[in-house]
PDB file of C-alpha atoms and ligand atoms in Angstrom:
ATOM      1  CA  UNK A   1       0.119   0.137  -0.248  1.00 96.00           C
ATOM      2  CA  UNK A   2       0.883   3.496  -0.781  1.00 98.00           C
ATOM      3  CA  UNK A   3       2.690   5.257   2.380  1.00 98.00           C
ATOM      4  CA  UNK A   4       3.340   8.475   2.724  1.00 99.00           C
ATOM      5  CA  UNK A   5       5.567  10.125   5.681  1.00 99.00           C
ATOM      6  CA  UNK A   6       5.343  13.673   5.853  1.00 99.00           C
ATOM      7  CA  UNK A   7       7.765  15.938   7.781  1.00 99.00           C
ATOM      8  CA  UNK A   8       6.684  19.569   8.259  1.00 98.00           C
ATOM      9  CA  UNK A   9       6.170  22.181  11.597  1.00 98.00           C
ATOM     10  CA  UNK A  10       1.998  22.044  10.579  1.00 98.00           C
ATOM     11  CA  UNK A  11       0.969  18.493  10.912  1.00 98.00           C
ATOM     12  CA  UNK A  12      -2.518  19.782  11.412  1.00 98.00           C
ATOM     13  CA  UNK A  13      -2.600  21.057   7.861  1.00 98.00           C
ATOM     14  CA  UNK A  14      -2.842  17.132   6.252  1.00 99.00           C
ATOM     15  CA  UNK A  15      -5.037  15.329   5.267  1.00 98.00           C
ATOM     16  CA  UNK A  16      -5.881  18.132   4.286  1.00 98.00           C
ATOM     17  CA  UNK A  17      -8.001  18.448   0.819  1.00 98.00           C
ATOM     18  CA  UNK A  18      -6.868  14.828   0.782  1.00 98.00           C
ATOM     19  CA  UNK A  19      -9.168  13.190   3.094  1.00 98.00           C
ATOM     20  CA  UNK A  20     -12.427  14.585   1.070  1.00 98.00           C
ATOM     21  CA  UNK A  21     -13.760  13.536  -2.164  1.00 97.00           C
ATOM     22  CA  UNK A  22     -11.904  10.742  -4.218  1.00 96.00           C
ATOM     23  CA  UNK A  23      -8.169  10.644  -2.759  1.00 98.00           C
ATOM     24  CA  UNK A  24     -10.450  11.090   0.938  1.00 98.00           C
ATOM     25  CA  UNK A  25     -12.614   7.589   0.199  1.00 98.00           C
ATOM     26  CA  UNK A  26      -9.298   6.174  -1.123  1.00 98.00           C
ATOM     27  CA  UNK A  27      -7.921   7.498   2.321  1.00 98.00           C
ATOM     28  CA  UNK A  28     -10.483   5.590   4.151  1.00 98.00           C
ATOM     29  CA  UNK A  29     -10.975   2.329   2.163  1.00 98.00           C
ATOM     30  CA  UNK A  30      -6.546   2.049   3.124  1.00 98.00           C
ATOM     31  CA  UNK A  31      -5.894   2.227  -0.495  1.00 98.00           C
ATOM     32  CA  UNK A  32      -3.691   4.719   0.636  1.00 98.00           C
ATOM     33  CA  UNK A  33      -1.949   5.363   4.236  1.00 98.00           C
ATOM     34  CA  UNK A  34       0.090   9.011   5.874  1.00 98.00           C
ATOM     35  CA  UNK A  35       1.686   9.876   8.589  1.00 99.00           C
ATOM     36  CA  UNK A  36       2.531  14.009   9.371  1.00 99.00           C
ATOM     37  CA  UNK A  37       5.013  14.597  11.483  1.00 99.00           C
ATOM     38  CA  UNK A  38       6.204  17.309  13.562  1.00 98.00           C
ATOM     39  CA  UNK A  39       9.752  18.543  13.197  1.00 98.00           C
ATOM     40  CA  UNK A  40       9.368  20.458  16.123  1.00 98.00           C
ATOM     41  CA  UNK A  41       8.949  17.472  18.539  1.00 98.00           C
ATOM     42  CA  UNK A  42      12.664  16.736  17.810  1.00 98.00           C
ATOM     43  CA  UNK A  43      14.082  19.569  19.445  1.00 98.00           C
ATOM     44  CA  UNK A  44      15.645  18.806  22.708  1.00 95.00           C
ATOM     45  CA  UNK A  45      16.039  22.470  23.307  1.00 97.00           C
ATOM     46  CA  UNK A  46      13.880  24.542  26.279  1.00 98.00           C
ATOM     47  CA  UNK A  47      12.478  26.558  23.276  1.00 98.00           C
ATOM     48  CA  UNK A  48      12.012  24.144  20.832  1.00 98.00           C
ATOM     49  CA  UNK A  49      13.735  25.871  18.483  1.00 98.00           C
ATOM     50  CA  UNK A  50      13.644  24.285  14.807  1.00 98.00           C
ATOM     51  CA  UNK A  51      14.722  27.189  12.648  1.00 98.00           C
ATOM     52  CA  UNK A  52      18.011  29.707  12.989  1.00 98.00           C
ATOM     53  CA  UNK A  53      19.492  33.021  11.159  1.00 98.00           C
ATOM     54  CA  UNK A  54      20.655  32.127   7.840  1.00 98.00           C
ATOM     55  CA  UNK A  55      24.836  32.624   7.725  1.00 98.00           C
ATOM     56  CA  UNK A  56      26.672  35.024   6.063  1.00 98.00           C
ATOM     57  CA  UNK A  57      23.459  37.250   7.452  1.00 97.00           C
ATOM     58  CA  UNK A  58      20.470  38.258   5.354  1.00 97.00           C
ATOM     59  CA  UNK A  59      16.438  37.828   5.466  1.00 96.00           C
ATOM     60  CA  UNK A  60      14.629  35.326   6.894  1.00 97.00           C
ATOM     61  CA  UNK A  61      15.376  32.761   9.455  1.00 98.00           C
ATOM     62  CA  UNK A  62      16.596  28.953   8.372  1.00 98.00           C
ATOM     63  CA  UNK A  63      14.952  26.023   9.292  1.00 98.00           C
ATOM     64  CA  UNK A  64      18.358  24.228  11.309  1.00 98.00           C
ATOM     65  CA  UNK A  65      20.262  20.675   9.806  1.00 98.00           C
ATOM     66  CA  UNK A  66      20.317  18.625  12.741  1.00 98.00           C
ATOM     67  CA  UNK A  67      16.740  19.148  14.340  1.00 98.00           C
ATOM     68  CA  UNK A  68      15.569  18.151  10.392  1.00 98.00           C
ATOM     69  CA  UNK A  69      18.150  14.930  10.232  1.00 98.00           C
ATOM     70  CA  UNK A  70      16.861  14.144  13.405  1.00 98.00           C
ATOM     71  CA  UNK A  71      13.627  13.835  11.984  1.00 98.00           C
ATOM     72  CA  UNK A  72      14.385  11.910   8.815  1.00 99.00           C
ATOM     73  CA  UNK A  73      16.265   9.425  10.648  1.00 98.00           C
ATOM     74  CA  UNK A  74      13.852   8.956  13.321  1.00 98.00           C
ATOM     75  CA  UNK A  75      10.803   8.233  10.487  1.00 98.00           C
ATOM     76  CA  UNK A  76      10.883   5.046   8.227  1.00 98.00           C
ATOM     77  CA  UNK A  77       9.558   5.060   5.104  1.00 98.00           C
ATOM     78  CA  UNK A  78       9.726   3.210   2.010  1.00 98.00           C
ATOM     79  CA  UNK A  79      10.706   4.923  -1.482  1.00 98.00           C
ATOM     80  CA  UNK A  80      12.533   8.369  -2.281  1.00 98.00           C
ATOM     81  CA  UNK A  81      12.893  10.895  -0.039  1.00 98.00           C
ATOM     82  CA  UNK A  82      11.936  14.147  -1.493  1.00 99.00           C
ATOM     83  CA  UNK A  83      12.196  18.003  -0.659  1.00 99.00           C
ATOM     84  CA  UNK A  84       8.772  20.404  -1.893  1.00 99.00           C
ATOM     85  CA  UNK A  85      11.027  23.108  -2.466  1.00 98.00           C
ATOM     86  CA  UNK A  86      11.059  26.170  -5.892  1.00 98.00           C
ATOM     87  CA  UNK A  87      14.246  25.158  -7.059  1.00 98.00           C
ATOM     88  CA  UNK A  88      13.409  21.337  -7.312  1.00 98.00           C
ATOM     89  CA  UNK A  89      12.050  19.510 -10.632  1.00 98.00           C
ATOM     90  CA  UNK A  90       9.646  20.592 -11.529  1.00 98.00           C
ATOM     91  CA  UNK A  91       6.763  17.873 -11.243  1.00 98.00           C
ATOM     92  CA  UNK A  92       5.286  16.211 -14.251  1.00 97.00           C
ATOM     93  CA  UNK A  93       2.972  13.373 -15.254  1.00 97.00           C
ATOM     94  CA  UNK A  94       5.829  11.382 -15.704  1.00 96.00           C
ATOM     95  CA  UNK A  95       7.474  11.707 -12.161  1.00 98.00           C
ATOM     96  CA  UNK A  96       3.836  10.966 -10.355  1.00 98.00           C
ATOM     97  CA  UNK A  97       3.232   7.860 -12.171  1.00 97.00           C
ATOM     98  CA  UNK A  98       6.085   6.421 -11.541  1.00 98.00           C
ATOM     99  CA  UNK A  99       5.990   7.382  -7.817  1.00 98.00           C
ATOM    100  CA  UNK A 100       2.222   5.987  -7.252  1.00 98.00           C
ATOM    101  CA  UNK A 101       3.706   2.672  -8.716  1.00 98.00           C
ATOM    102  CA  UNK A 102       6.219   2.778  -5.939  1.00 98.00           C
ATOM    103  CA  UNK A 103       5.124   2.131  -2.453  1.00 98.00           C
ATOM    104  CA  UNK A 104       5.594   5.343  -1.169  1.00 98.00           C
ATOM    105  CA  UNK A 105       7.590   8.436  -0.038  1.00 99.00           C
ATOM    106  CA  UNK A 106       8.908  10.965   2.327  1.00 99.00           C
ATOM    107  CA  UNK A 107       7.858  14.353   1.694  1.00 99.00           C
ATOM    108  CA  UNK A 108       9.828  17.393   3.754  1.00 99.00           C
ATOM    109  CA  UNK A 109       8.187  21.155   3.902  1.00 98.00           C
ATOM    110  CA  UNK A 110       9.860  23.637   4.158  1.00 98.00           C
ATOM    111  CA  UNK A 111       9.019  26.779   5.714  1.00 97.00           C
ATOM    112  CA  UNK A 112      11.027  30.424   6.235  1.00 97.00           C
ATOM    113  CA  UNK A 113      13.987  30.848   4.454  1.00 97.00           C
ATOM    114  CA  UNK A 114      13.914  27.176   3.423  1.00 96.00           C
ATOM    115  CA  UNK A 115      16.331  23.937   5.070  1.00 98.00           C
ATOM    116  CA  UNK A 116      20.101  23.794   5.409  1.00 98.00           C
ATOM    117  CA  UNK A 117      21.931  22.660   2.317  1.00 98.00           C
ATOM    118  CA  UNK A 118      23.336  20.073   3.623  1.00 98.00           C
ATOM    119  CA  UNK A 119      20.978  18.562   5.015  1.00 98.00           C
ATOM    120  CA  UNK A 120      19.613  18.220   1.007  1.00 98.00           C
ATOM    121  CA  UNK A 121      23.492  16.808   0.403  1.00 98.00           C
ATOM    122  CA  UNK A 122      23.178  13.794   3.294  1.00 98.00           C
ATOM    123  CA  UNK A 123      20.500  13.155   3.206  1.00 98.00           C
ATOM    124  CA  UNK A 124      19.681  12.557  -0.477  1.00 98.00           C
ATOM    125  CA  UNK A 125      16.709  14.762  -0.680  1.00 98.00           C
ATOM    126  CA  UNK A 126      15.303  15.018  -3.991  1.00 98.00           C
ATOM    127  CA  UNK A 127      13.298  18.387  -4.447  1.00 98.00           C
ATOM    128  CA  UNK A 128      11.064  18.855  -6.579  1.00 99.00           C
ATOM    129  CA  UNK A 129       9.422  22.226  -7.339  1.00 98.00           C
ATOM    130  CA  UNK A 130       4.874  22.752  -8.065  1.00 98.00           C
ATOM    131  CA  UNK A 131       5.880  25.731 -10.097  1.00 98.00           C
ATOM    132  CA  UNK A 132       7.818  29.326 -10.474  1.00 98.00           C
ATOM    133  CA  UNK A 133       6.037  30.710  -7.949  1.00 98.00           C
ATOM    134  CA  UNK A 134       7.045  30.879  -4.291  1.00 98.00           C
ATOM    135  CA  UNK A 135       4.671  29.176  -1.944  1.00 98.00           C
ATOM    136  CA  UNK A 136       4.855  29.777   2.224  1.00 98.00           C
ATOM    137  CA  UNK A 137       5.350  26.675   2.697  1.00 98.00           C
ATOM    138  CA  UNK A 138       6.054  23.380   1.404  1.00 98.00           C
ATOM    139  CA  UNK A 139       3.037  21.803   3.015  1.00 98.00           C
ATOM    140  CA  UNK A 140       0.726  22.712  -0.583  1.00 98.00           C
ATOM    141  CA  UNK A 141       2.430  21.672  -2.603  1.00 98.00           C
ATOM    142  CA  UNK A 142       2.783  17.771  -0.770  1.00 99.00           C
ATOM    143  CA  UNK A 143      -1.310  18.246  -0.786  1.00 98.00           C
ATOM    144  CA  UNK A 144      -0.816  19.040  -5.202  1.00 98.00           C
ATOM    145  CA  UNK A 145       1.872  15.635  -5.250  1.00 98.00           C
ATOM    146  CA  UNK A 146      -0.204  13.473  -2.868  1.00 98.00           C
ATOM    147  CA  UNK A 147      -3.712  14.494  -4.972  1.00 98.00           C
ATOM    148  CA  UNK A 148      -1.805  13.987  -8.349  1.00 98.00           C
ATOM    149  CA  UNK A 149      -0.304  10.554  -7.302  1.00 98.00           C
ATOM    150  CA  UNK A 150      -3.390   8.656  -5.054  1.00 98.00           C
ATOM    151  CA  UNK A 151      -5.809   9.270  -7.505  1.00 97.00           C
ATOM    152  CA  UNK A 152      -3.202   7.070 -10.156  1.00 97.00           C
ATOM    153  CA  UNK A 153      -3.449   4.409  -7.781  1.00 98.00           C
ATOM    154  CA  UNK A 154      -4.989   1.044  -8.320  1.00 96.00           C
ATOM    155  CA  UNK A 155      -8.761   0.845  -7.133  1.00 94.00           C
ATOM    156  CA  UNK A 156      -8.794   4.571  -6.685  1.00 95.00           C
ATOM    157  CA  UNK A 157     -10.953   5.573 -10.081  1.00 91.00           C
ATOM    158  CA  UNK A 158     -13.411   3.902 -11.415  1.00 79.00           C
ATOM    159  CA  UNK A 159     -12.476   4.269 -15.085  1.00 69.00           C
ATOM    160  CA  UNK A 160      -8.678   3.206 -16.028  1.00 64.00           C
ATOM    161  CA  UNK A 161      -9.449   4.105 -19.234  1.00 61.00           C
ATOM    162  CA  UNK A 162      -9.900   8.061 -16.974  1.00 69.00           C
ATOM    163  CA  UNK A 163      -6.707   8.051 -17.111  1.00 79.00           C
ATOM    164  CA  UNK A 164      -5.367   7.316 -20.479  1.00 75.00           C
ATOM    165  CA  UNK A 165      -6.736  10.453 -22.243  1.00 76.00           C
ATOM    166  CA  UNK A 166      -6.116  12.476 -20.093  1.00 85.00           C
ATOM    167  CA  UNK A 167      -4.303  15.812 -20.127  1.00 88.00           C
ATOM    168  CA  UNK A 168      -0.128  15.385 -20.456  1.00 91.00           C
ATOM    169  CA  UNK A 169      -0.825  11.343 -20.147  1.00 83.00           C
ATOM    170  CA  UNK A 170       0.573  11.077 -23.443  1.00 89.00           C
ATOM    171  CA  UNK A 171       2.286  14.430 -24.090  1.00 93.00           C
ATOM    172  CA  UNK A 172      -0.908  16.244 -25.455  1.00 97.00           C
ATOM    173  CA  UNK A 173      -3.683  18.488 -23.289  1.00 97.00           C
ATOM    174  CA  UNK A 174      -7.450  17.070 -23.657  1.00 96.00           C
ATOM    175  CA  UNK A 175      -9.536  17.568 -25.647  1.00 97.00           C
ATOM    176  CA  UNK A 176     -12.634  19.680 -25.016  1.00 97.00           C
ATOM    177  CA  UNK A 177     -15.723  17.951 -23.018  1.00 98.00           C
ATOM    178  CA  UNK A 178     -19.341  18.203 -23.469  1.00 98.00           C
ATOM    179  CA  UNK A 179     -22.039  16.913 -21.956  1.00 98.00           C
ATOM    180  CA  UNK A 180     -26.313  17.412 -21.778  1.00 97.00           C
ATOM    181  CA  UNK A 181     -28.060  19.118 -22.573  1.00 98.00           C
ATOM    182  CA  UNK A 182     -27.545  18.304 -25.884  1.00 97.00           C
ATOM    183  CA  UNK A 183     -28.199  22.195 -26.176  1.00 98.00           C
ATOM    184  CA  UNK A 184     -27.255  25.727 -23.932  1.00 98.00           C
ATOM    185  CA  UNK A 185     -27.162  28.477 -24.328  1.00 98.00           C
ATOM    186  CA  UNK A 186     -27.837  28.777 -28.337  1.00 98.00           C
ATOM    187  CA  UNK A 187     -24.493  26.212 -28.258  1.00 98.00           C
ATOM    188  CA  UNK A 188     -25.092  23.451 -30.172  1.00 98.00           C
ATOM    189  CA  UNK A 189     -22.321  20.322 -29.317  1.00 98.00           C
ATOM    190  CA  UNK A 190     -20.141  18.826 -31.772  1.00 98.00           C
ATOM    191  CA  UNK A 191     -22.455  16.864 -34.267  1.00 97.00           C
ATOM    192  CA  UNK A 192     -20.049  14.040 -33.927  1.00 98.00           C
ATOM    193  CA  UNK A 193     -19.861  13.101 -30.420  1.00 98.00           C
ATOM    194  CA  UNK A 194     -23.406  12.254 -31.762  1.00 96.00           C
ATOM    195  CA  UNK A 195     -22.534  10.252 -34.351  1.00 97.00           C
ATOM    196  CA  UNK A 196     -22.016   6.880 -32.792  1.00 97.00           C
ATOM    197  CA  UNK A 197     -19.141   6.408 -34.602  1.00 98.00           C
ATOM    198  CA  UNK A 198     -16.452   5.565 -32.192  1.00 98.00           C
ATOM    199  CA  UNK A 199     -13.229   5.526 -34.622  1.00 98.00           C
ATOM    200  CA  UNK A 200     -14.161   8.948 -35.861  1.00 98.00           C
ATOM    201  CA  UNK A 201     -15.073  10.074 -32.598  1.00 98.00           C
ATOM    202  CA  UNK A 202     -11.645   9.305 -31.030  1.00 97.00           C
ATOM    203  CA  UNK A 203     -10.231  10.858 -34.568  1.00 98.00           C
ATOM    204  CA  UNK A 204     -11.875  13.831 -33.515  1.00 98.00           C
ATOM    205  CA  UNK A 205     -10.137  13.725 -30.116  1.00 97.00           C
ATOM    206  CA  UNK A 206      -7.140  13.535 -31.016  1.00 97.00           C
ATOM    207  CA  UNK A 207      -7.275  16.807 -33.416  1.00 98.00           C
ATOM    208  CA  UNK A 208      -8.456  18.653 -30.602  1.00 98.00           C
ATOM    209  CA  UNK A 209      -5.793  17.550 -28.758  1.00 97.00           C
ATOM    210  CA  UNK A 210      -3.726  18.352 -31.020  1.00 98.00           C
ATOM    211  CA  UNK A 211      -5.143  21.305 -31.629  1.00 98.00           C
ATOM    212  CA  UNK A 212      -5.095  22.605 -28.078  1.00 98.00           C
ATOM    213  CA  UNK A 213      -1.498  21.934 -27.010  1.00 98.00           C
ATOM    214  CA  UNK A 214      -0.552  23.531 -30.840  1.00 98.00           C
ATOM    215  CA  UNK A 215      -2.168  26.438 -29.389  1.00 98.00           C
ATOM    216  CA  UNK A 216      -1.934  26.586 -25.604  1.00 98.00           C
ATOM    217  CA  UNK A 217       1.358  25.314 -25.342  1.00 98.00           C
ATOM    218  CA  UNK A 218       3.692  24.806 -27.747  1.00 98.00           C
ATOM    219  CA  UNK A 219       6.667  24.242 -25.990  1.00 97.00           C
ATOM    220  CA  UNK A 220       4.694  20.418 -25.422  1.00 97.00           C
ATOM    221  CA  UNK A 221       4.135  20.424 -28.577  1.00 98.00           C
ATOM    222  CA  UNK A 222       7.198  20.438 -29.724  1.00 98.00           C
ATOM    223  CA  UNK A 223       7.910  17.720 -27.470  1.00 96.00           C
ATOM    224  CA  UNK A 224       5.332  15.836 -28.791  1.00 96.00           C
ATOM    225  CA  UNK A 225       6.222  15.741 -32.676  1.00 96.00           C
ATOM    226  CA  UNK A 226       9.421  15.361 -31.389  1.00 96.00           C
ATOM    227  CA  UNK A 227       8.289  11.915 -29.829  1.00 94.00           C
ATOM    228  CA  UNK A 228       6.233  10.834 -32.584  1.00 91.00           C
ATOM    229  CA  UNK A 229       9.150  10.791 -34.898  1.00 86.00           C
TER     230      UNK A 229
HETATM  231  N1  SAH B   1      13.877  30.720  -0.624  1.00 85.14           N
HETATM  232  C1  SAH B   1      13.201  30.204   0.056  1.00 85.14           C
HETATM  233  C2  SAH B   1      11.533  30.054  -0.508  1.00 85.14           C
HETATM  234  C3  SAH B   1      11.223  29.414   0.159  1.00 85.14           C
HETATM  235  S1  SAH B   1       9.738  29.296   0.810  1.00 85.14           S
HETATM  236  C4  SAH B   1      13.468  29.842  -2.308  1.00 85.14           C
HETATM  237  O1  SAH B   1      13.893  31.597  -2.958  1.00 85.14           O
HETATM  238  O2  SAH B   1      13.474  29.714  -3.483  1.00 85.14           O
HETATM  239  C5  SAH B   1       9.452  28.248   2.410  1.00 85.14           C
HETATM  240  C6  SAH B   1       8.800  26.604   1.342  1.00 85.14           C
HETATM  241  O3  SAH B   1       8.177  26.213   0.645  1.00 85.14           O
HETATM  242  C7  SAH B   1       9.826  26.215   0.596  1.00 85.14           C
HETATM  243  O4  SAH B   1      11.219  25.956   2.125  1.00 85.14           O
HETATM  244  C8  SAH B   1       9.138  25.112  -0.037  1.00 85.14           C
HETATM  245  O5  SAH B   1       9.160  23.751   0.928  1.00 85.14           O
HETATM  246  C9  SAH B   1       8.237  25.472  -0.608  1.00 85.14           C
HETATM  247  N2  SAH B   1       7.574  26.371  -1.535  1.00 85.14           N
HETATM  248  C10 SAH B   1       7.803  27.240  -1.855  1.00 85.14           C
HETATM  249  N3  SAH B   1       7.399  27.843  -3.369  1.00 85.14           N
HETATM  250  C11 SAH B   1       7.407  26.145  -3.790  1.00 85.14           C
HETATM  251  C12 SAH B   1       6.790  25.391  -4.685  1.00 85.14           C
HETATM  252  N4  SAH B   1       7.161  26.486  -6.462  1.00 85.14           N
HETATM  253  N5  SAH B   1       7.311  24.255  -4.920  1.00 85.14           N
HETATM  254  C13 SAH B   1       7.674  23.172  -4.506  1.00 85.14           C
HETATM  255  N6  SAH B   1       7.758  23.918  -2.199  1.00 85.14           N
HETATM  256  C14 SAH B   1       7.845  24.883  -2.697  1.00 85.14           C
END
């Protein structure tokens, strides 16, 4: 079973959104599990200090290496040790798929200016970013990462097929969706979707996906073309 061991200064932020809907149901059904550990409980001083001033001066505070390393060493876990960080490798569907195929991970949520570099080195932390912007802490990023992974676990989403055509699964964005009523505010649904011709519909979807990706994400489209050869 997929298990996430989370190190955070705010364990109450979990399961957060992951306690609801699909992920929440999967959690209570035992299809995945997590534990959120308070980094502060690994301090040994009277003031329970987790941070200190940056060496060399500068703004903000830095998570202390001794406390964090102690938390890491005291927490048995399976899979990679991930550090949520804006400097990390951008999170992709490929990465999420690999993670979900494994047995779990440790996720470290930074706060303040971040964590002491030496912990990243000595505990082989893999830095993961959820985008080019700065959050105030790694917790929302961890929720994003876990949300994306949990929905791919076996039995969590009804239709395994619903993954196959999704955005990013084969390098393309998804085609548009329609449902009833067939005509809404004067707008009709594309005729082809009413035709019952599944081969034609599949072709239409593929064309829409290519078109959309080309217009909105030329970077993805170039990669898609290159992969297609
Ligand atoms: N001073 C750092 C930002 C610290 S933000 C810098 O400039 O790179 C505080 C914490 O929020 C980080 O340690 C990280 O855990 C988390 N965080 C912020 N932005 C993030 C992002 N885009 N992706 C993942 N984690 C992020």
